[in-house]
XYZ file of C-alpha atoms in Angstrom:
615
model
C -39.123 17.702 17.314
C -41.196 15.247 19.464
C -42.429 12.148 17.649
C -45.787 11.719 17.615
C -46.730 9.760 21.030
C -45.501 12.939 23.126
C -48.827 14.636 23.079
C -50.064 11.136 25.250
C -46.490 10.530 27.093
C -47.229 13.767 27.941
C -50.507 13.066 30.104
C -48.038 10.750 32.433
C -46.325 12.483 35.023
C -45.333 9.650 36.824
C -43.353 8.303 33.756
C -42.246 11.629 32.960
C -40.504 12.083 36.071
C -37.976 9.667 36.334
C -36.840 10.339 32.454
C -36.508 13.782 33.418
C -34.434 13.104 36.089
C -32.312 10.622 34.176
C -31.756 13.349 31.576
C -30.582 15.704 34.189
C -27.940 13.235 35.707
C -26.400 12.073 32.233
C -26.684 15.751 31.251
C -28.872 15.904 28.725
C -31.546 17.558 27.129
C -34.713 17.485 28.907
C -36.777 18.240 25.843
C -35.650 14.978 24.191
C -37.118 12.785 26.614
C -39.898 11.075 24.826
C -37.288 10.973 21.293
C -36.198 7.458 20.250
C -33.620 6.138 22.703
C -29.587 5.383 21.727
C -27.290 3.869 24.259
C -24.229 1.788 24.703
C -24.173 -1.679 26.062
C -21.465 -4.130 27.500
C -20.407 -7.450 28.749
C -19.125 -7.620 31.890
C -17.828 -10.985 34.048
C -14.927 -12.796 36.190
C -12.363 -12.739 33.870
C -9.843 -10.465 32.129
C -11.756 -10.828 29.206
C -14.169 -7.994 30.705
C -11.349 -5.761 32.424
C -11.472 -3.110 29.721
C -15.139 -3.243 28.421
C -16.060 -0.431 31.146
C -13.628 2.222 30.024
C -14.812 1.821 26.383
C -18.455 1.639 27.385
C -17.438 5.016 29.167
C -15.636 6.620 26.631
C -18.180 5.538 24.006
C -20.918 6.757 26.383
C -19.354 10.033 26.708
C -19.043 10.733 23.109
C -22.253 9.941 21.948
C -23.602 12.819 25.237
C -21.732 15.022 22.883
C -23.667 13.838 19.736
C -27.481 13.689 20.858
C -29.146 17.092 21.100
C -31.491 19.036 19.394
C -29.337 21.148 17.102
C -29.712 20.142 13.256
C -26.156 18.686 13.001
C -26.791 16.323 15.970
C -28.633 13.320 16.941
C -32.173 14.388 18.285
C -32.276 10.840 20.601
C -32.648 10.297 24.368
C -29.496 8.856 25.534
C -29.934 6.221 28.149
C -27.342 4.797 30.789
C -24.945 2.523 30.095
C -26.216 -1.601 30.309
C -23.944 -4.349 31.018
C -24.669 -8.308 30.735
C -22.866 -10.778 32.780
C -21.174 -14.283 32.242
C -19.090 -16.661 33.561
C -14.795 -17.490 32.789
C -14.581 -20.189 30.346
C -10.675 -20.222 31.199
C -11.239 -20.086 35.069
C -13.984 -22.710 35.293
C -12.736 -25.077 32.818
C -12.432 -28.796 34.484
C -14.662 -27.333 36.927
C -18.883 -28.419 37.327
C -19.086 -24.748 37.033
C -18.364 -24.579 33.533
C -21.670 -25.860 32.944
C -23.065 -22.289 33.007
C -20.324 -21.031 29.808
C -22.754 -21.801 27.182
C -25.995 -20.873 29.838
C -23.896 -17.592 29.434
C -24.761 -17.378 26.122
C -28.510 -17.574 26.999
C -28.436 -15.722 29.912
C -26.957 -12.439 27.926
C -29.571 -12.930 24.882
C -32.172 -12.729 27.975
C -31.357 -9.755 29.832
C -30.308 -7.667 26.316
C -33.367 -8.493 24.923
C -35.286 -7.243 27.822
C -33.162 -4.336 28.075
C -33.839 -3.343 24.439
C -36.706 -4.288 24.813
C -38.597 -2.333 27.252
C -36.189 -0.010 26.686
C -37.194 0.861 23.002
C -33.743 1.537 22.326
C -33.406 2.315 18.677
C -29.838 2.351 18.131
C -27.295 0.829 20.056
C -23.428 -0.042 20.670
C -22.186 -2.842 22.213
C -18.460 -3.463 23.344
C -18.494 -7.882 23.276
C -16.108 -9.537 25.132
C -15.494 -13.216 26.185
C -17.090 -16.003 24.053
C -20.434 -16.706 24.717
C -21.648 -12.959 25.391
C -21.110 -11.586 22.121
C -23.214 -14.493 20.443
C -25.736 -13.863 22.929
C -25.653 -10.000 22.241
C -25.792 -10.619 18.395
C -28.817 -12.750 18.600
C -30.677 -10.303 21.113
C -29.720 -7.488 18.636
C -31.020 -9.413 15.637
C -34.279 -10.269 17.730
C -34.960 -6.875 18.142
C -34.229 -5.559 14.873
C -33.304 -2.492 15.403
C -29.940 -0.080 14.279
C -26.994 -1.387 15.727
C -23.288 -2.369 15.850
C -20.739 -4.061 17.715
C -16.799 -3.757 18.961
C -14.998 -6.350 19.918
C -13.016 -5.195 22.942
C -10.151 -6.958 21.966
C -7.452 -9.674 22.515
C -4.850 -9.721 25.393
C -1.322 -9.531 24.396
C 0.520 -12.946 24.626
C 2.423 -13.381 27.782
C 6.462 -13.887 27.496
C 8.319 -17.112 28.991
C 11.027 -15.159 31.513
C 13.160 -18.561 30.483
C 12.974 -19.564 27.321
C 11.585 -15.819 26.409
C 9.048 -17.598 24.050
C 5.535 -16.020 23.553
C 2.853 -17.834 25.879
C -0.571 -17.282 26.226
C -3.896 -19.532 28.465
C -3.799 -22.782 26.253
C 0.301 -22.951 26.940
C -0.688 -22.961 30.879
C -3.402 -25.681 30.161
C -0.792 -27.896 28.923
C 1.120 -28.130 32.041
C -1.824 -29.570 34.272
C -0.410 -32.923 34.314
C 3.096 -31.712 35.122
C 5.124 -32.760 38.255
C 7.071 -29.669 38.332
C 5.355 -27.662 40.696
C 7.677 -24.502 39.991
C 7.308 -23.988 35.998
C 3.406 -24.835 36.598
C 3.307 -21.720 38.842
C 5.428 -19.722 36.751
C 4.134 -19.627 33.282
C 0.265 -19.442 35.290
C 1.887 -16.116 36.227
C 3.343 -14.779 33.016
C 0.844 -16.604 30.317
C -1.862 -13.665 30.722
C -0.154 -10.131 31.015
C -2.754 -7.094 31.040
C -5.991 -8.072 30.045
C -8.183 -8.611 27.055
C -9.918 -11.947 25.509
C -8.337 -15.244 24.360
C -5.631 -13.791 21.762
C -5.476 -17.074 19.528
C -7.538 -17.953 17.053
C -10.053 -19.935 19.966
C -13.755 -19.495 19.887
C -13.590 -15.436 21.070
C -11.428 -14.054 18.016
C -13.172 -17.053 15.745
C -16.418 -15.009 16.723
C -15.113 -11.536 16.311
C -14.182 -12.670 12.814
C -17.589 -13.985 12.101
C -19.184 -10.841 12.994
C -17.187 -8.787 11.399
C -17.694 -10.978 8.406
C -21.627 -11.713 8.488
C -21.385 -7.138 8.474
C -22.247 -5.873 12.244
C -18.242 -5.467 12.866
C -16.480 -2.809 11.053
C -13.423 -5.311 10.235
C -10.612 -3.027 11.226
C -12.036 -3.440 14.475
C -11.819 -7.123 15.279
C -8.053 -7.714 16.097
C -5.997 -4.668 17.914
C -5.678 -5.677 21.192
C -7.909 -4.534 24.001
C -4.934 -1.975 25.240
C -4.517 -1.061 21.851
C -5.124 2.895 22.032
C -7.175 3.083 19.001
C -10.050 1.187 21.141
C -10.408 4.252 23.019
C -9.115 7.417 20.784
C -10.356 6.649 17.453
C -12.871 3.607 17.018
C -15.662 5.368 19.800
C -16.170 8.300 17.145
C -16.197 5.993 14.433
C -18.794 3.635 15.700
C -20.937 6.463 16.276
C -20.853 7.658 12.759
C -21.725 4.688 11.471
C -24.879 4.256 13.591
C -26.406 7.438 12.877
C -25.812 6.233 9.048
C -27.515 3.041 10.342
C -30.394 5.071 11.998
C -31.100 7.541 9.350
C -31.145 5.178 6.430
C -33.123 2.687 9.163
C -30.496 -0.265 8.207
C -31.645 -2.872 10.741
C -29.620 -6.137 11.922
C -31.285 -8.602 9.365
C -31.088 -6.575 6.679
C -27.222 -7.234 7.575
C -27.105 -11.076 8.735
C -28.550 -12.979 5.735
C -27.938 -16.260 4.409
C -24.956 -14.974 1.985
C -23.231 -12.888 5.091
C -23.866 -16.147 7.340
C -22.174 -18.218 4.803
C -19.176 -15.853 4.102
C -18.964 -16.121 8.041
C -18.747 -19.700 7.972
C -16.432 -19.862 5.242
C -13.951 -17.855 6.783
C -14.433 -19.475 9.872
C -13.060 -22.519 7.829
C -10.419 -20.488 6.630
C -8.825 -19.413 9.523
C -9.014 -22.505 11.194
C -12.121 -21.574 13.851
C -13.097 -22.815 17.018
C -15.679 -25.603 16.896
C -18.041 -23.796 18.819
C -19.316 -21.709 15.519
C -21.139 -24.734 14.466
C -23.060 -23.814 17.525
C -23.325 -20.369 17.156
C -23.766 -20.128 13.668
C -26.958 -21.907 13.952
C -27.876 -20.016 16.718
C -27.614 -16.578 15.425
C -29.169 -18.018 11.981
C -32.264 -18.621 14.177
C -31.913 -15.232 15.762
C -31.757 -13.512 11.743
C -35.088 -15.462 11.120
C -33.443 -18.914 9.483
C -35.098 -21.742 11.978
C -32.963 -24.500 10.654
C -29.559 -23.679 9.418
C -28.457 -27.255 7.620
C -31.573 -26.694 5.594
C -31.418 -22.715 4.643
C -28.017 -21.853 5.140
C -25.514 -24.608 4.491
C -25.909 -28.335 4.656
C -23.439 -30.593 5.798
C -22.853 -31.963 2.588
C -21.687 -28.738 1.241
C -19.485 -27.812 4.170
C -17.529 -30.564 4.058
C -16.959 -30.175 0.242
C -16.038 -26.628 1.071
C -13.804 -27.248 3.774
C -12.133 -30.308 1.819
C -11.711 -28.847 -1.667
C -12.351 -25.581 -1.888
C -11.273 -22.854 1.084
C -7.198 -23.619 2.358
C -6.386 -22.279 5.939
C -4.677 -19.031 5.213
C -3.411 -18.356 8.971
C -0.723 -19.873 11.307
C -2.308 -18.847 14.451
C -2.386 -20.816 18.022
C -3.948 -22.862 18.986
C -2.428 -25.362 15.943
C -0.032 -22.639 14.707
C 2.646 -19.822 16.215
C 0.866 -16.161 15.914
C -1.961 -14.413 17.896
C -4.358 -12.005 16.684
C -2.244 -9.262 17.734
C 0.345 -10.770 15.065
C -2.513 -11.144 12.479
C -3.059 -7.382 13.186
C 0.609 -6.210 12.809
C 0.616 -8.055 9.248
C -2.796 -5.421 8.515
C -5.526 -7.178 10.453
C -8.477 -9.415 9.507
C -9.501 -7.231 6.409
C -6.119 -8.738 4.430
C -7.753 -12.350 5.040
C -11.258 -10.876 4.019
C -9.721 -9.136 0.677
C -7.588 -12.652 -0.096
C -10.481 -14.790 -0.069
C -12.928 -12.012 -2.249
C -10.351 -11.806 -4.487
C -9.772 -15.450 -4.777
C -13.669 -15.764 -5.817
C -14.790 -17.028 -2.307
C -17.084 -14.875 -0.778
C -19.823 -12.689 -2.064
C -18.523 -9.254 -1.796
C -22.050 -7.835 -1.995
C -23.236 -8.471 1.158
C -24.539 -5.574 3.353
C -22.431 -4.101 6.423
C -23.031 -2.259 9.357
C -20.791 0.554 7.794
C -23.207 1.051 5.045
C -20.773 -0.042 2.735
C -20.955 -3.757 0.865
C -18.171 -6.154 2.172
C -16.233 -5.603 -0.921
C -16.504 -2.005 -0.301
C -15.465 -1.830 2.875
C -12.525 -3.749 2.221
C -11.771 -1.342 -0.835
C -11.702 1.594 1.479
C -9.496 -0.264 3.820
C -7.623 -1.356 1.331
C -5.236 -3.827 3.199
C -1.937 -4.858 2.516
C -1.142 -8.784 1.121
C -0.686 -11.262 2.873
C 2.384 -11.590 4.485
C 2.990 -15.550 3.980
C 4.554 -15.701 7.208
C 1.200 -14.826 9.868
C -1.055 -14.820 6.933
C -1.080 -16.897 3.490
C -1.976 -16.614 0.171
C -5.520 -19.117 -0.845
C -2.416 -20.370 -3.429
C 0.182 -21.157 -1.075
C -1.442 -21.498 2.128
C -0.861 -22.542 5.433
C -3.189 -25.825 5.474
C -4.500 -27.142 1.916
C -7.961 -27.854 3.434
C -10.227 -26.070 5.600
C -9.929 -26.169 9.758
C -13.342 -27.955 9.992
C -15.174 -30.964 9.135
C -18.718 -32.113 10.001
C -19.415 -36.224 10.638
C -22.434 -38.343 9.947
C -22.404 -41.990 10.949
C -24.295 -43.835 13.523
C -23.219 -42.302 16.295
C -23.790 -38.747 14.464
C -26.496 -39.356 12.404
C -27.634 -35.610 13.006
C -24.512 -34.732 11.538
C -23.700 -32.871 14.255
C -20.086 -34.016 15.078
C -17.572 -31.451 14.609
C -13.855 -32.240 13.830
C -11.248 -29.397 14.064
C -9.075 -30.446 11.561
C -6.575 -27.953 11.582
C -5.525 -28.900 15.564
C -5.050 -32.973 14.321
C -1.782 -33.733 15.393
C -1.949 -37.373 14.181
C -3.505 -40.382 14.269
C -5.212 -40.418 10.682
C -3.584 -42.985 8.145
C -5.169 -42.447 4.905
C -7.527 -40.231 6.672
C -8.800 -42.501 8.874
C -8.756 -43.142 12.665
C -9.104 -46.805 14.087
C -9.733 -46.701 17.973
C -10.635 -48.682 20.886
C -13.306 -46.894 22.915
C -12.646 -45.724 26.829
C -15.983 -44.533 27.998
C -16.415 -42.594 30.873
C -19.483 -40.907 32.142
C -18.875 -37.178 32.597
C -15.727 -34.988 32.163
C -14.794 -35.651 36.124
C -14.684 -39.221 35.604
C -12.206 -38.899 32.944
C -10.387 -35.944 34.666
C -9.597 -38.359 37.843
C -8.278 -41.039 35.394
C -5.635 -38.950 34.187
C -5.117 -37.560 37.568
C -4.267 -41.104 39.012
C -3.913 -43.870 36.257
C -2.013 -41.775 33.254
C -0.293 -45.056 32.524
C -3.504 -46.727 31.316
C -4.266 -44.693 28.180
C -2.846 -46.092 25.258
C -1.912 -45.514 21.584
C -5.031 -45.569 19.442
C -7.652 -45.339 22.656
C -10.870 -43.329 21.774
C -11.850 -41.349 25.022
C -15.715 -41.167 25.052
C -17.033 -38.394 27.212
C -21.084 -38.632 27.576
C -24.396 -37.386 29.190
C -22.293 -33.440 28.740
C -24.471 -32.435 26.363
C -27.034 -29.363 26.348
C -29.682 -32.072 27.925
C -27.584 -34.226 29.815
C -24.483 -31.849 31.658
C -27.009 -29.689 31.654
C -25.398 -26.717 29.522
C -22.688 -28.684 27.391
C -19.454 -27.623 29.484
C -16.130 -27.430 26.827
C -13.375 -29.542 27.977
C -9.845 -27.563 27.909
C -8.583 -29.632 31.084
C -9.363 -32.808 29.716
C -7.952 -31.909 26.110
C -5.037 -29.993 27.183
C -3.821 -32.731 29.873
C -4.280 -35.706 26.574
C -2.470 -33.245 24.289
C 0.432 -33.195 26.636
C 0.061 -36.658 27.437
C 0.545 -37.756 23.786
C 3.462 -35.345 23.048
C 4.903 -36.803 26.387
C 4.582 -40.624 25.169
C 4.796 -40.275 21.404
C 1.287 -41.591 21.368
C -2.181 -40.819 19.139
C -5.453 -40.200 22.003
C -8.944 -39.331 20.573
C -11.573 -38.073 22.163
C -15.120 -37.713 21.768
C -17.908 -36.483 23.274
C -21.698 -35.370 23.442
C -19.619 -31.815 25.142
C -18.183 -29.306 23.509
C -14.404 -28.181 23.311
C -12.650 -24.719 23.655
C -11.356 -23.351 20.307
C -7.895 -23.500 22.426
C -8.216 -27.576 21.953
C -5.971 -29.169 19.499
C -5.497 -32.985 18.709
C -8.083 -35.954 17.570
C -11.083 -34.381 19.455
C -14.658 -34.268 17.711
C -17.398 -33.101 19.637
C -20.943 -32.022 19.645
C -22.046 -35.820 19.093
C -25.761 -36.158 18.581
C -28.016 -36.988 19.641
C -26.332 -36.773 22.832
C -26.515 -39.649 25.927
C -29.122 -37.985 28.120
C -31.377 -38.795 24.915
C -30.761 -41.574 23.949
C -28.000 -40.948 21.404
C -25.755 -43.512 19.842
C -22.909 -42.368 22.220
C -25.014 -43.726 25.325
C -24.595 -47.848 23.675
C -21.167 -47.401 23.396
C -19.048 -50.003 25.758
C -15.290 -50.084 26.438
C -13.702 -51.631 23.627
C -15.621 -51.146 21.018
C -13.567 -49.586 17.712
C -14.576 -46.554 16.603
C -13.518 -45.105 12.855
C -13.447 -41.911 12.344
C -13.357 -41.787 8.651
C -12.810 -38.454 6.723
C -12.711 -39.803 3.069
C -16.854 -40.367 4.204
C -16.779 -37.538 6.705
C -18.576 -40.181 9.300
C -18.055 -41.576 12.676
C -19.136 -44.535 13.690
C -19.037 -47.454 16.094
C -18.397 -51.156 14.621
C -20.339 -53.224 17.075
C -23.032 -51.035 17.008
C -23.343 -51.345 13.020
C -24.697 -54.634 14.208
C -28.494 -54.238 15.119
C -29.337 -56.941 16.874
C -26.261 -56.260 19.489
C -27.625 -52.008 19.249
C -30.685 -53.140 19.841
C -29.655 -55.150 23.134
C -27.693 -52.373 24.022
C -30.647 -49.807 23.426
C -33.014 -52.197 25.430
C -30.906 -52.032 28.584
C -30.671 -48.171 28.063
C -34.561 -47.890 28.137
C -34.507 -49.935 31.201
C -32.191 -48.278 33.318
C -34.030 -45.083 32.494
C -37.433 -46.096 33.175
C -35.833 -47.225 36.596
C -34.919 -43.563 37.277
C -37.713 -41.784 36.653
C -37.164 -40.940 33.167
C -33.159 -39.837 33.451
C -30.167 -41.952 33.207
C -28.662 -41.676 36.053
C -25.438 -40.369 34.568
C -26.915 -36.713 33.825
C -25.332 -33.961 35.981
C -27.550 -32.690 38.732
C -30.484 -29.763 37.729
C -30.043 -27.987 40.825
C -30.552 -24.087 40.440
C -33.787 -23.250 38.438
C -30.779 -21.677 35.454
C -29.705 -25.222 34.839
C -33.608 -26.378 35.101
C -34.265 -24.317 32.726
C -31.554 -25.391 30.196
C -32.710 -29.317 30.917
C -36.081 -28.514 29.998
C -35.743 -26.408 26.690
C -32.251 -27.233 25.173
C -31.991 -28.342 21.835
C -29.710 -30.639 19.711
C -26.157 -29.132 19.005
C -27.437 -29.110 15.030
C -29.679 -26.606 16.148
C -27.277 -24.211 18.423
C -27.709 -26.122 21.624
C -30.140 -22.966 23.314
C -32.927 -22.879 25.273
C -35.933 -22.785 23.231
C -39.366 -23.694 24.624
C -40.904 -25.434 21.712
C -38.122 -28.162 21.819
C -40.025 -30.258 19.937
C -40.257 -28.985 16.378
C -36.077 -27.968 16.992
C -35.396 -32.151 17.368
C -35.004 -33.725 14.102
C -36.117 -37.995 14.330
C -32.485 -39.349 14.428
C -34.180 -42.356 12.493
C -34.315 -40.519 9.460
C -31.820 -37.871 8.952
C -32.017 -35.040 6.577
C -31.139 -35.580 3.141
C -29.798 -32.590 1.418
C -30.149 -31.929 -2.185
C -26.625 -29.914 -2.335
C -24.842 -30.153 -5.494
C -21.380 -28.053 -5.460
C -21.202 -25.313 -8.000
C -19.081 -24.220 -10.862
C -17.853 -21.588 -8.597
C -16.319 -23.966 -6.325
C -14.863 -26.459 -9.043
């Protein structure tokens, strides 16, 4: 039956004619042309992340042709042609000024989905996510449009194999050996660490994403960790996916009646739990804003309550790289994410009744699944698990008095006495700076220095560039010398970063954060029995307020922009200078900036107060 705008539709040849001949190439039926629209979507870039999204886009494509028509036991949809996004390699462009445009990725893929669905009118859609910034970006243009839909992962790439030691390997392993003087080993585990294809296979910001979707519902959870090659991505999950969005259509289950605040904080607290990438407390945020929550510390989950969940309450229950041994394709061989899922429901943590893009609650879901336990080797028990407190930690202080800092507790490999860090700052003005020093003057970091890494942030880089190099040549550096490096920054970090590394420190250095007074020397405490960081001299106002003075000056002497900031120079990176917000908020591009900054002068005060539940 045509709905009820064909009798107009009708009266327009010219629009008629190219949806008629669409219909005839993808072989379908003509007299479903002006029916609601279904389609497949992808994310395609330079990376193996993206190698297999095609052939599932096809094969997902291809069945749903054989599921639209206009018998009674079929969909009665137009199917449109596949769409595809694009982004950039985090793990090619790392260390590079290119690696501004990762998180721009982000943006860029909310953009051109949104205007796909858009104009499109699609009203159900499936989208195969690969990488890490273009599956956030495909959430939050799915949640914006609010209509039927669900998401695959594509899946992780296997871990390589050392032909020597016969060890597993994977990206973060190849990292490591930047600063290296063996020329030979360099070149062969670059060969060997990334066999086949598929995204990051640790537990780094892709598979910390894949988990949050799953978890927040619009990810059926068996689907988040087989591997990209793994067979089922093509033979079983296509048909699958489809029968759950016709559910989706015909009961008219929409993204945000999915992603609310209790599947955003089961999300989060799982992200804790397996020890995520620090780059959900951007996303998070981001997608919370994309579900209708403007400010996530306020509606979602303060920073006084994440810290007391990640300190007392939720244990990580995984030994997964980047801090442990395993990979996801490990995590699935011990029965996937949905054993983690059922652990922490049955230990009391999540809220089981949360909606999911299978129709079924969370709890039900994971009934049906029914996974095996743990098996306390990959995967641990909340009891007896892997690491008594949770893999994240959020800082206040004055050089975070956003509370915006994020700590990845889970990758400390030292350097915390009592749970505090005592350092002597090294400041350097933009990853490259840093990245020469360690090129050409190794010798002069020492035990206890505090690397401080400014104007990177969403304002100041522009598009807050993660920092594997930099981390991955200090992590080697201190296992080399038997030595404790920090490092901190206004950036960002890949969720393959391990060691003393906090990041997302706002308000950043381009305006006029805490982070921009900072001088060589000074000791910075990072002190987790507060959960603050902070720098001593500046705790002294008369010397912050020298400090701040000068700062003012040398900006009004450049036209408004210390002259630190990275260049603007395409009208992409314009654009992310003139709309991007705080970290705290998700670090987009929004273009009322102003009511997204909070007054750094007076920071939020939350009226959290931990509940019996989590006692």
């Amino acid at each position: 039956m045509k709905n009820s705008n064909t009798v107009l539709i009708d009266r327009n040849p010219g629009r008629n004619s190219q949806t008629y001949g669409i219909a005839r190439e993808l072989g379908t039926d003509l007299d479903l042309i002006h029916e609601p629209s279904v389609g497949v979507v992808g994310n395609k870039g330079d990376s193996q992340c993206y190698i297999g999204v095609s052939q599932k886009v096809s094969v997902i494509h291809n069945a749903l042709k054989d599921k639209v028509g206009s018998e009674p036991e079929k969909l009665s949809m137009r199917l449109i042609q596949p769409e595809f996004t694009v982004a950039t390699s985090d793990g090619i462009r790392n260390g590079t000024k290119e690696m501004r445009y990762s998180l721009i990725g982000r943006e860029v893929t909310n953009d051109s989905l949104s205007e796909h669905l858009s104009a499109t009118g699609l009203e159900g859609v499936i989208a195969v996510v690969a990488c890490d910034k273009p599956p956030v970006g495909t959430l939050a243009a799915i949640l914006e449009h609010n209509r039927p839909a669900i998401i695959m992962s594509d899946g992780s790439i296997r871990p390589g194999v050392d032909s020597v030691t016969g060890e597993s390997i994977d990206l973060i392993t190849a990292y490591q050996l930047a600063g290296s003087d063996d020329e030979s080993l360099k070149s062969r585990i670059a060969k060997e660490a990334c066999p086949g294809f598929g995204s990051c296979g640790g537990m780094f910001t892709y598979n910390t994403m894949q988990t949050f979707i799953g978890v927040v519902g619009m990810q059926p959870l068996h689907m988040v960790s087989p591997a990209s090659q793994d067979k089922r991505r093509i033979e079983e999950f296509p048909h699958e996916l489809i029968d759950f969005l016709a559910n989706l259509i015909d009961k008219n289950i929409t993204p945000r009646d999915i992603v609310t605040r209790d599947s955003l904080r089961n999300a989060i607290m799982v992200a804790m739990a397996v020890g995520g990438s620090t780059n959900v407390l951007l996303h998070a945020p981001e997608l919370a804003r994309a579900a209708g929550y403007r400010d996530f510390a306020n509606e979602i989950m303060s920073p006084e309550e994440f810290n007391h969940l990640s300190r007392n309450v939720i244990p990580v229950v995984i030994d997964a790289r980047p801090f442990g041994r395993y990979s996801m394709v490990d995590i699935d061989a011990k029965g996937g994410m949905q054993v983690i899922v059922k652990e922490l429901i049955d230990a009391g943590l999540l809220n089981g009744d949360t909606l999911t893009c299978t129709g079924e609650t969370l709890e039900d879901q994971i009934t049906r699944l029914s996974p095996p336990a743990p098996d306390e080797d990959v995967i641990y028990t909340v009891r007896n698990p892997y690491k008594d407190t949770g893999g994240l930690r959020v800082l206040g202080g004055n050089l975070s008095p956003e509370f915006s800092a994020v700590l990845k507790l889970a990758g400390v490999e030292g350097g915390l006495e009592d749970n505090v860090f005592r350092g002597k700052a090294k400041v350097f003005d933009g990853e490259q700076q840093l990245l020469k020093a360690l090129d050409s003057k190794e010798e002069n970091f020492e035990n206890f220095d505090m690397i401080v890494v400014r104007y990177e942030g969403p304002f100041g880089a522009p598009g807050m560039p993660e920092m594997l190099d930099s981390t991955s040549r200090i992590t080697a550096l201190c296992r080399d010398k038997g030595i404790v490096v920090g490092l901190m920054t206004d950036g960002r970090f890949s969720g393959g970063s391990v060691g003393l590394v906090i990041g997302h420190v706002g308000p950043e250095a381009a305006a006029g954060g805490s982070i921009a007074l900072i001088k060589n020397g000074d000791e910075i405490i990072v002190d987790l029995n507060k959960n603050e960081l902070n720098c001593t001299e500046l705790l002294e106002k008369k010397i912050s307020d020298e400090r701040e003075f000068k700062w003012k000056e040398t900006v009004a002497k450049n036209g408004g922009l210390h002259p630190s900031v990275g260049d603007a120079d395409t009208r992409l990176l314009n654009r992310m200078r003139s709309s991007a917000v705080s970290a705290v908020f998700g670090a987009g591009m929004h273009p009322n900036r102003s009511i997204w900054v909070r007054d750094p002068r007076t920071p939020q005060q939350s009226a959290f107060k931990p509940s019996n539940r989590f006692r």
